[in-house]
CSV table of C-alpha atoms in Angstrom, one decimal:
chain,number,residue,atom,x,y,z
A,122,ARG,CA,12.0,-14.7,-29.1
A,123,TYR,CA,12.2,-12.0,-26.5
A,124,SER,CA,12.4,-8.4,-27.8
A,125,HIS,CA,14.8,-6.1,-26.0
A,126,ALA,CA,13.4,-3.1,-27.8
A,127,ALA,CA,12.0,-0.3,-25.6
A,128,GLU,CA,8.3,0.1,-25.5
A,129,GLU,CA,6.9,3.6,-25.0
A,130,THR,CA,4.6,3.3,-22.0
A,131,GLY,CA,4.2,6.9,-20.8
A,132,VAL,CA,0.7,8.5,-20.4
A,133,ALA,CA,-0.1,12.2,-20.8
A,134,GLY,CA,-0.1,14.1,-17.5
A,135,ASP,CA,-3.6,15.5,-18.0
A,136,LYS,CA,-5.0,12.0,-18.5
A,137,LEU,CA,-3.3,10.7,-15.3
A,138,THR,CA,-4.7,13.7,-13.4
A,139,GLU,CA,-8.2,13.0,-14.7
A,140,LEU,CA,-7.9,9.4,-13.7
A,141,ALA,CA,-6.6,10.2,-10.3
A,142,ARG,CA,-9.7,12.4,-9.7
A,143,GLN,CA,-12.0,9.7,-10.8
A,144,LEU,CA,-10.3,7.2,-8.6
A,145,ASN,CA,-11.0,9.5,-5.6
A,146,ASN,CA,-14.7,9.7,-6.3
A,147,THR,CA,-17.2,7.6,-4.4
A,148,PRO,CA,-21.1,7.5,-4.6
A,149,GLN,CA,-22.9,10.0,-2.4
A,150,ASP,CA,-24.4,7.3,-0.2
A,151,PHE,CA,-21.0,5.7,0.4
A,152,LYS,CA,-19.0,6.8,3.4
A,153,LEU,CA,-15.3,6.1,3.7
A,154,TYR,CA,-13.4,5.5,6.9
A,155,ALA,CA,-12.1,9.0,7.8
A,156,LYS,CA,-8.5,8.0,8.0
A,157,LEU,CA,-8.6,6.3,4.6
A,158,GLN,CA,-10.3,9.3,3.1
A,159,ARG,CA,-7.4,11.5,4.1
A,160,GLN,CA,-5.0,9.0,2.7
A,161,LEU,CA,-6.8,8.9,-0.7
A,162,GLN,CA,-7.0,12.7,-0.7
A,163,ARG,CA,-3.2,12.9,-0.2
A,164,ARG,CA,-2.8,10.4,-3.1
A,165,LEU,CA,-4.8,12.7,-5.4
A,166,GLU,CA,-2.9,15.8,-4.3
A,167,THR,CA,0.5,14.3,-5.2
A,168,VAL,CA,-0.7,13.7,-8.7
A,169,GLU,CA,-2.2,17.2,-9.0
A,170,ASN,CA,1.0,18.7,-7.6
A,171,GLY,CA,3.1,16.5,-9.9
A,172,GLU,CA,5.5,15.1,-7.3
A,173,GLY,CA,5.7,12.7,-4.4
A,174,ILE,CA,3.8,9.9,-6.2
A,175,ASP,CA,4.3,6.7,-4.1
A,176,TRP,CA,4.3,3.0,-5.1
A,177,ALA,CA,0.6,2.2,-4.6
A,178,ASN,CA,-0.4,5.4,-6.4
A,179,ALA,CA,1.7,4.5,-9.4
A,180,GLU,CA,0.3,1.1,-9.4
A,181,ILE,CA,-3.4,2.1,-9.4
A,182,LEU,CA,-2.7,4.7,-12.1
A,183,ALA,CA,-1.1,1.9,-14.2
A,184,PHE,CA,-4.2,-0.2,-13.7
A,185,ALA,CA,-6.5,2.7,-14.5
A,186,THR,CA,-4.7,3.5,-17.8
A,187,LEU,CA,-4.7,-0.1,-18.9
A,188,VAL,CA,-8.5,-0.7,-18.2
A,189,GLY,CA,-9.1,2.7,-19.9
A,190,GLU,CA,-7.3,1.4,-23.0
A,191,GLY,CA,-9.5,-1.7,-23.1
A,192,ILE,CA,-7.0,-4.1,-21.4
A,193,PRO,CA,-8.5,-6.2,-18.6
A,194,VAL,CA,-6.5,-6.3,-15.3
A,195,ARG,CA,-6.9,-9.3,-13.0
A,196,LEU,CA,-5.3,-9.6,-9.6
A,197,SER,CA,-5.5,-12.3,-7.0
A,198,GLY,CA,-3.7,-13.1,-3.7
A,199,GLN,CA,-4.1,-12.9,0.0
A,200,ASP,CA,-5.6,-9.6,1.1
A,201,CYS,CA,-4.6,-8.1,-2.3
A,202,GLY,CA,-7.8,-6.0,-2.5
A,203,ARG,CA,-6.6,-3.9,0.4
A,204,GLY,CA,-2.9,-4.7,0.0
A,205,THR,CA,-1.0,-6.7,2.6
A,206,PHE,CA,0.7,-3.6,3.9
A,207,SER,CA,-2.5,-1.5,3.8
A,208,GLN,CA,-1.3,0.3,0.7
A,209,ARG,CA,-3.4,-0.6,-2.3
A,210,HIS,CA,-7.1,0.1,-1.3
A,211,SER,CA,-8.4,-1.0,-4.7
A,212,VAL,CA,-11.6,-2.2,-2.9
A,213,LEU,CA,-13.1,0.5,-0.7
A,214,VAL,CA,-15.4,-0.5,2.2
A,215,ASP,CA,-18.2,1.6,3.9
A,216,PRO,CA,-17.6,0.8,7.6
A,217,GLY,CA,-21.3,1.5,8.4
A,218,SER,CA,-23.1,-0.6,5.8
A,219,GLY,CA,-20.3,-3.0,4.8
A,220,LYS,CA,-20.8,-2.2,1.1
A,221,THR,CA,-17.8,-2.3,-1.2
A,222,TYR,CA,-16.9,0.0,-4.1
A,223,VAL,CA,-14.2,-0.5,-6.7
A,224,PRO,CA,-13.3,2.9,-8.3
A,225,LEU,CA,-11.3,1.1,-11.0
A,226,ASN,CA,-14.5,-0.2,-12.4
A,227,HIS,CA,-16.2,3.2,-12.6
A,228,LEU,CA,-13.9,5.1,-14.9
A,229,SER,CA,-15.9,5.0,-18.2
A,230,ASP,CA,-18.6,3.0,-19.9
A,231,ALA,CA,-16.1,1.7,-22.5
A,232,GLN,CA,-13.4,0.5,-20.1
A,233,ALA,CA,-12.2,-3.1,-19.6
A,234,PRO,CA,-12.9,-4.7,-16.2
A,235,PHE,CA,-10.6,-4.7,-13.2
A,236,THR,CA,-11.2,-7.9,-11.2
A,237,VAL,CA,-9.5,-8.5,-7.8
A,238,TYR,CA,-9.8,-11.6,-5.7
A,239,ASN,CA,-8.7,-12.1,-2.1
A,240,SER,CA,-7.6,-15.8,-2.4
A,241,LEU,CA,-7.0,-18.6,0.1
A,242,LEU,CA,-3.6,-19.5,1.4
A,243,ALA,CA,-3.4,-22.1,-1.3
A,244,GLU,CA,-0.6,-20.8,-3.4
A,245,ALA,CA,-0.1,-23.8,-5.7
A,246,SER,CA,-3.7,-24.0,-6.8
A,247,VAL,CA,-4.2,-20.2,-7.0
A,248,LEU,CA,-1.1,-19.6,-9.0
A,249,GLY,CA,-1.8,-22.6,-11.2
A,250,PHE,CA,-5.2,-21.2,-12.0
A,251,GLU,CA,-3.8,-17.8,-12.8
A,252,TYR,CA,-1.2,-19.4,-15.1
A,253,GLY,CA,-4.0,-21.1,-17.0
A,254,TYR,CA,-6.0,-17.9,-17.1
A,255,SER,CA,-3.1,-16.0,-18.6
A,256,ILE,CA,-2.8,-18.5,-21.4
A,257,ALA,CA,-6.6,-18.5,-22.1
A,258,HIS,CA,-6.8,-14.7,-21.8
A,259,PRO,CA,-3.4,-13.4,-23.2
A,260,GLU,CA,-4.6,-9.8,-23.8
A,261,ALA,CA,-5.2,-9.3,-20.1
A,262,LEU,CA,-2.7,-8.3,-17.4
A,263,THR,CA,-3.0,-11.3,-15.0
A,264,LEU,CA,-1.2,-10.9,-11.7
A,265,TRP,CA,-0.8,-13.0,-8.6
A,266,GLU,CA,0.6,-11.4,-5.4
A,267,ALA,CA,2.1,-13.3,-2.5
A,268,GLN,CA,1.3,-11.8,0.9
A,269,PHE,CA,5.0,-12.1,1.6
A,270,GLY,CA,7.5,-13.2,-1.1
A,271,ASP,CA,8.3,-16.4,0.7
A,272,PHE,CA,4.7,-17.6,0.2
A,273,VAL,CA,5.7,-18.4,-3.3
A,274,ASN,CA,7.6,-21.4,-1.9
A,275,ASN,CA,4.3,-23.3,-1.8
A,276,ALA,CA,3.8,-22.8,-5.5
A,277,GLN,CA,7.2,-23.9,-6.5
A,278,SER,CA,5.9,-26.9,-8.5
A,279,VAL,CA,3.8,-24.5,-10.7
A,280,ILE,CA,6.8,-22.3,-11.3
A,281,ASP,CA,9.1,-25.1,-12.2
A,282,LEU,CA,6.7,-27.2,-14.3
A,283,PHE,CA,4.7,-24.5,-16.0
A,284,ILE,CA,5.8,-20.9,-15.7
A,285,ALA,CA,9.6,-21.4,-16.3
A,286,SER,CA,9.3,-24.2,-18.8
A,287,GLY,CA,5.8,-24.1,-20.4
A,288,GLU,CA,7.0,-22.3,-23.5
A,289,SER,CA,9.9,-24.7,-24.1
A,290,LYS,CA,7.9,-27.8,-23.5
A,291,TRP,CA,4.6,-27.0,-25.0
A,292,GLN,CA,5.1,-23.7,-26.9
A,293,ARG,CA,2.4,-22.2,-24.7
A,294,LEU,CA,3.0,-18.4,-24.1
A,295,SER,CA,2.0,-16.9,-20.7
A,296,GLY,CA,2.3,-13.3,-19.6
A,297,VAL,CA,1.4,-14.1,-15.9
A,298,GLY,CA,2.9,-11.7,-13.4
A,299,LEU,CA,4.1,-12.6,-9.9
A,300,LEU,CA,4.3,-9.7,-7.4
A,301,LEU,CA,6.6,-10.9,-4.5
A,302,PRO,CA,7.3,-8.6,-1.6
A,303,HIS,CA,11.1,-8.9,-1.0
A,304,GLY,CA,13.6,-7.3,1.3
A,305,LEU,CA,15.2,-7.8,4.7
A,306,GLU,CA,13.1,-5.8,7.0
A,307,GLY,CA,13.7,-7.5,10.3
A,308,LEU,CA,10.8,-10.0,10.0
A,309,GLY,CA,13.0,-13.1,10.1
A,310,PRO,CA,14.3,-15.4,7.4
A,311,GLU,CA,10.8,-16.4,6.1
A,312,HIS,CA,9.2,-13.0,5.5
A,313,SER,CA,12.4,-11.5,4.1
A,314,SER,CA,13.0,-13.3,0.9
A,315,ALA,CA,11.0,-14.1,-2.3
A,316,ARG,CA,13.9,-16.4,-3.3
A,317,LEU,CA,15.3,-14.2,-6.0
A,318,GLU,CA,18.1,-16.6,-6.5
A,319,ARG,CA,15.7,-19.5,-7.3
A,320,PHE,CA,14.1,-17.6,-10.1
A,321,LEU,CA,17.4,-16.6,-11.6
A,322,GLN,CA,18.5,-20.2,-11.5
A,323,LEU,CA,15.5,-21.1,-13.7
A,324,CYS,CA,16.3,-18.4,-16.2
A,325,ALA,CA,17.4,-19.6,-19.7
A,326,ALA,CA,16.7,-18.9,-23.3
A,327,ASP,CA,14.7,-15.8,-22.6
A,328,ASN,CA,12.0,-17.8,-20.8
A,329,MET,CA,10.8,-15.1,-18.4
A,330,GLN,CA,11.6,-11.7,-16.9
A,331,VAL,CA,12.9,-11.1,-13.4
A,332,CYS,CA,12.8,-7.4,-12.3
A,333,ASN,CA,13.6,-5.6,-9.0
A,334,PRO,CA,12.3,-2.0,-9.6
A,335,THR,CA,13.2,0.8,-7.1
A,336,THR,CA,10.9,3.6,-8.0
A,337,PRO,CA,7.1,4.0,-8.4
A,338,ALA,CA,7.6,5.2,-12.0
A,339,GLN,CA,9.7,2.2,-12.9
A,340,TYR,CA,6.9,-0.1,-11.5
A,341,PHE,CA,4.3,1.9,-13.5
A,342,HIS,CA,6.1,1.5,-16.7
A,343,LEU,CA,6.9,-2.2,-16.0
A,344,LEU,CA,3.2,-3.1,-15.5
A,345,ARG,CA,2.3,-1.3,-18.7
A,346,ARG,CA,5.1,-2.8,-20.7
A,347,GLN,CA,4.0,-6.3,-19.7
A,348,VAL,CA,0.8,-6.0,-21.9
A,349,LYS,CA,1.9,-3.3,-24.4
A,350,ARG,CA,4.7,-5.2,-25.9
A,351,ALA,CA,4.1,-7.7,-28.7
A,352,VAL,CA,5.5,-10.8,-26.9
A,353,ARG,CA,4.2,-12.6,-23.8
A,354,LYS,CA,6.7,-13.8,-21.2
A,355,PRO,CA,6.1,-14.5,-17.5
A,356,LEU,CA,7.1,-11.6,-15.2
A,357,VAL,CA,8.5,-11.9,-11.8
A,358,VAL,CA,8.7,-8.7,-9.8
A,359,MET,CA,10.5,-8.3,-6.5
A,360,THR,CA,8.1,-5.8,-4.9
A,361,PRO,CA,9.0,-3.7,-1.8
A,362,LYS,CA,7.7,-3.5,1.7
A,363,SER,CA,9.4,-0.5,3.4
A,364,LEU,CA,9.7,1.3,0.0
A,365,LEU,CA,5.9,1.5,-0.1
A,366,ARG,CA,6.2,4.5,2.3
A,367,HIS,CA,9.9,5.4,2.0
A,368,PRO,CA,10.2,9.2,1.6
A,369,MET,CA,12.9,8.8,-1.1
A,370,ALA,CA,11.0,6.2,-3.1
A,371,VAL,CA,8.7,8.6,-4.9
A,372,SER,CA,8.3,9.7,-8.5
A,373,THR,CA,7.1,12.8,-10.3
A,374,LEU,CA,4.1,13.0,-12.7
A,375,GLU,CA,6.6,13.7,-15.4
A,376,ASP,CA,8.3,10.4,-14.7
A,377,LEU,CA,5.1,8.7,-15.7
A,378,THR,CA,4.3,10.7,-18.8
A,379,SER,CA,7.2,9.6,-21.0
A,380,GLY,CA,9.7,6.9,-21.5
A,381,THR,CA,9.5,3.3,-20.5
A,382,PHE,CA,10.9,0.8,-17.9
A,383,ARG,CA,14.6,1.2,-17.8
A,384,GLU,CA,16.5,-2.0,-17.1
A,385,VAL,CA,19.5,-0.1,-15.7
A,386,LEU,CA,19.6,3.1,-13.7
A,387,ASP,CA,22.8,5.2,-13.6
A,388,ASP,CA,23.6,7.3,-10.6
A,389,PRO,CA,21.6,10.5,-10.9
A,390,GLY,CA,24.6,12.5,-9.6
A,391,LYS,CA,26.7,12.3,-12.8
A,392,ILE,CA,29.9,11.8,-10.7
A,393,LYS,CA,33.0,12.5,-12.8
A,394,LYS,CA,36.1,10.2,-12.7
A,395,PRO,CA,35.2,8.0,-9.7
A,396,LYS,CA,37.6,5.4,-8.5
A,397,ARG,CA,35.1,3.0,-7.0
A,398,ILE,CA,31.7,2.0,-8.4
A,399,LEU,CA,28.9,0.2,-6.5
A,400,VAL,CA,26.3,-1.9,-8.4
A,401,CYS,CA,23.2,-3.1,-6.7
A,402,SER,CA,19.6,-4.2,-7.2
A,403,GLY,CA,16.5,-3.3,-5.1
A,404,LYS,CA,15.9,-1.4,-1.9
A,405,VAL,CA,19.5,-1.5,-0.6
A,406,TYR,CA,20.1,1.4,-3.1
A,407,TYR,CA,18.3,3.8,-0.7
A,408,ALA,CA,20.4,2.6,2.3
A,409,LEU,CA,23.6,3.3,0.2
A,410,ILE,CA,22.4,6.7,-0.9
A,411,GLN,CA,21.4,7.6,2.7
A,412,ARG,CA,24.8,6.6,4.0
A,413,ARG,CA,26.6,8.5,1.3
A,414,ARG,CA,24.7,11.6,2.4
A,415,GLU,CA,25.6,11.1,6.0
A,416,LEU,CA,29.3,10.7,5.1
A,417,GLU,CA,29.1,13.7,2.8
A,418,LYS,CA,31.1,11.6,0.2
A,419,GLN,CA,29.5,11.9,-3.2
A,420,ALA,CA,32.4,10.4,-5.1
A,421,VAL,CA,31.1,6.8,-5.3
A,422,PRO,CA,28.3,6.3,-7.9
A,423,VAL,CA,25.6,3.7,-7.2
A,424,ILE,CA,24.2,1.9,-10.3
A,425,ARG,CA,21.0,0.0,-10.1
A,426,LEU,CA,20.2,-3.2,-12.0
A,427,GLU,CA,16.4,-3.0,-12.3
A,428,GLN,CA,16.1,-6.1,-14.5
A,429,LEU,CA,18.2,-9.1,-13.8
A,430,TYR,CA,16.9,-11.3,-16.6
A,431,PRO,CA,17.0,-11.1,-19.5
A,432,PHE,CA,20.3,-9.7,-18.5
A,433,PRO,CA,20.5,-6.2,-20.0
A,434,GLN,CA,24.1,-6.5,-21.2
A,435,ARG,CA,24.0,-3.8,-23.8
A,436,ARG,CA,22.3,-1.2,-21.6
A,437,LEU,CA,24.6,-2.0,-18.7
A,438,GLN,CA,27.6,-1.6,-21.1
A,439,GLU,CA,26.4,1.8,-22.1
A,440,VAL,CA,26.3,2.9,-18.4
A,441,LEU,CA,29.6,1.2,-17.4
A,442,ASP,CA,31.4,2.8,-20.4
A,443,ARG,CA,31.0,6.2,-18.6
A,444,TYR,CA,33.2,5.0,-15.8
A,445,LYS,CA,36.1,3.3,-17.7
A,446,GLN,CA,38.7,4.9,-15.4
A,447,ALA,CA,37.2,3.3,-12.2
A,448,GLU,CA,39.7,1.0,-10.4
A,449,GLU,CA,37.2,-0.9,-8.2
A,450,TRP,CA,33.8,-2.4,-9.0
A,451,ILE,CA,31.7,-3.9,-6.2
A,452,TRP,CA,28.4,-5.7,-6.1
A,453,VAL,CA,26.4,-4.8,-3.0
A,454,GLN,CA,23.3,-6.7,-1.7
A,455,GLU,CA,21.5,-7.1,1.6
A,456,GLU,CA,20.8,-10.8,1.0
A,457,PRO,CA,23.2,-13.5,2.1
A,458,GLY,CA,26.0,-14.4,-0.3
A,459,ASN,CA,24.4,-17.6,-1.5
A,460,LYS,CA,21.1,-15.8,-2.2
A,461,GLY,CA,20.0,-12.6,-4.0
A,462,GLY,CA,21.6,-11.7,-7.3
A,463,TRP,CA,25.3,-12.1,-6.5
A,464,GLN,CA,26.0,-15.6,-7.9
A,465,PHE,CA,24.0,-14.8,-11.0
A,466,VAL,CA,25.4,-11.4,-11.9
A,467,ARG,CA,29.0,-12.0,-10.9
A,468,HIS,CA,30.4,-13.6,-14.0
A,469,ARG,CA,28.2,-11.6,-16.3
A,470,LEU,CA,29.5,-8.3,-14.9
A,471,GLU,CA,33.0,-9.5,-14.9
A,472,ASP,CA,32.8,-10.4,-18.6
A,473,ILE,CA,31.7,-6.8,-19.3
A,474,LEU,CA,34.3,-5.3,-17.0
A,475,GLY,CA,37.2,-7.5,-17.9
A,476,LYS,CA,38.2,-7.5,-14.2
A,477,PRO,CA,37.2,-9.1,-10.9
A,478,LEU,CA,34.0,-7.9,-9.2
A,479,GLY,CA,34.1,-7.3,-5.4
A,480,TYR,CA,31.3,-8.3,-3.0
A,481,ILE,CA,29.8,-6.5,-0.1
A,482,GLY,CA,26.9,-8.3,1.6
A,483,ARG,CA,26.0,-10.8,4.3
A,484,PRO,CA,27.8,-14.1,4.5
A,485,ALA,CA,26.2,-17.2,3.1
A,486,SER,CA,23.3,-18.5,5.2
A,487,SER,CA,21.1,-21.6,5.4
């Protein structure tokens, strides 16, 4: 069965700083593209300064800590070595010679391997292979990344037949992770949605984890939790696009050094006796916070549901108990009403609250 116990996933700050410096080293005869060199230098400086750590930086630090602890990390997907949004840069290229260099494989002699594969646009076969790999190699962190979240549509049969139901049908445990860029960014209906609602419809009997983290630190802890805990369950992560470079979506080094992934995040403002509460999941949180600042109205807390399944009822109850006097509770999402988390969380939240839950979001859409 799924364990809801928290798993300590923090890493000492001096260790993270040491790893960040190693990740910024290249051989003497290897020349980096100048613009990329500046970007990697800024990445190192945020770790050394202890603040401003972005999404890709937190990810590569999570990978580095895991391989350093002897846990292999495997990643496949379209352009995943560089990162679809030019954010990852796990494979460096010398533009003069064409040689490649993977810093994650040059941290220590005793480390586990980091393997990354830029795969074909053949999602069903690639994800099917990674599912099989995760079963044969359960101690590794095995990840598949869609170039955009909707690319997972073409692997739906693998998800339905194997990932969601393999444990129930065959008692085969898999810890495969799906990284699915999700969020309405003006790129049309296709490149906007990883079909969060489809995954939630498949959730039953603790068969998998569906998460929508909003900070680099949360993502760092989530990746480490996936292989540090004693149980293996598939992990579906709604990963961001605009948040990769959003000035508010950053973490401190201290955020990475202690604690674990938190399934629910309370409003950091500690607002006293509010009348209205907003609950959301994903990047819409930053739009709400920005609007709250513009209106100069700090009286409305915004609570983030970072894990939708297994539904974190107890942790959510702990947060909601702080706002017992609130008169109005509203779920806010950027997805259409027949998509996103609304239909899944509605009755669960209403059971906890004992009152109706309002909805703010787009109308239903085909």
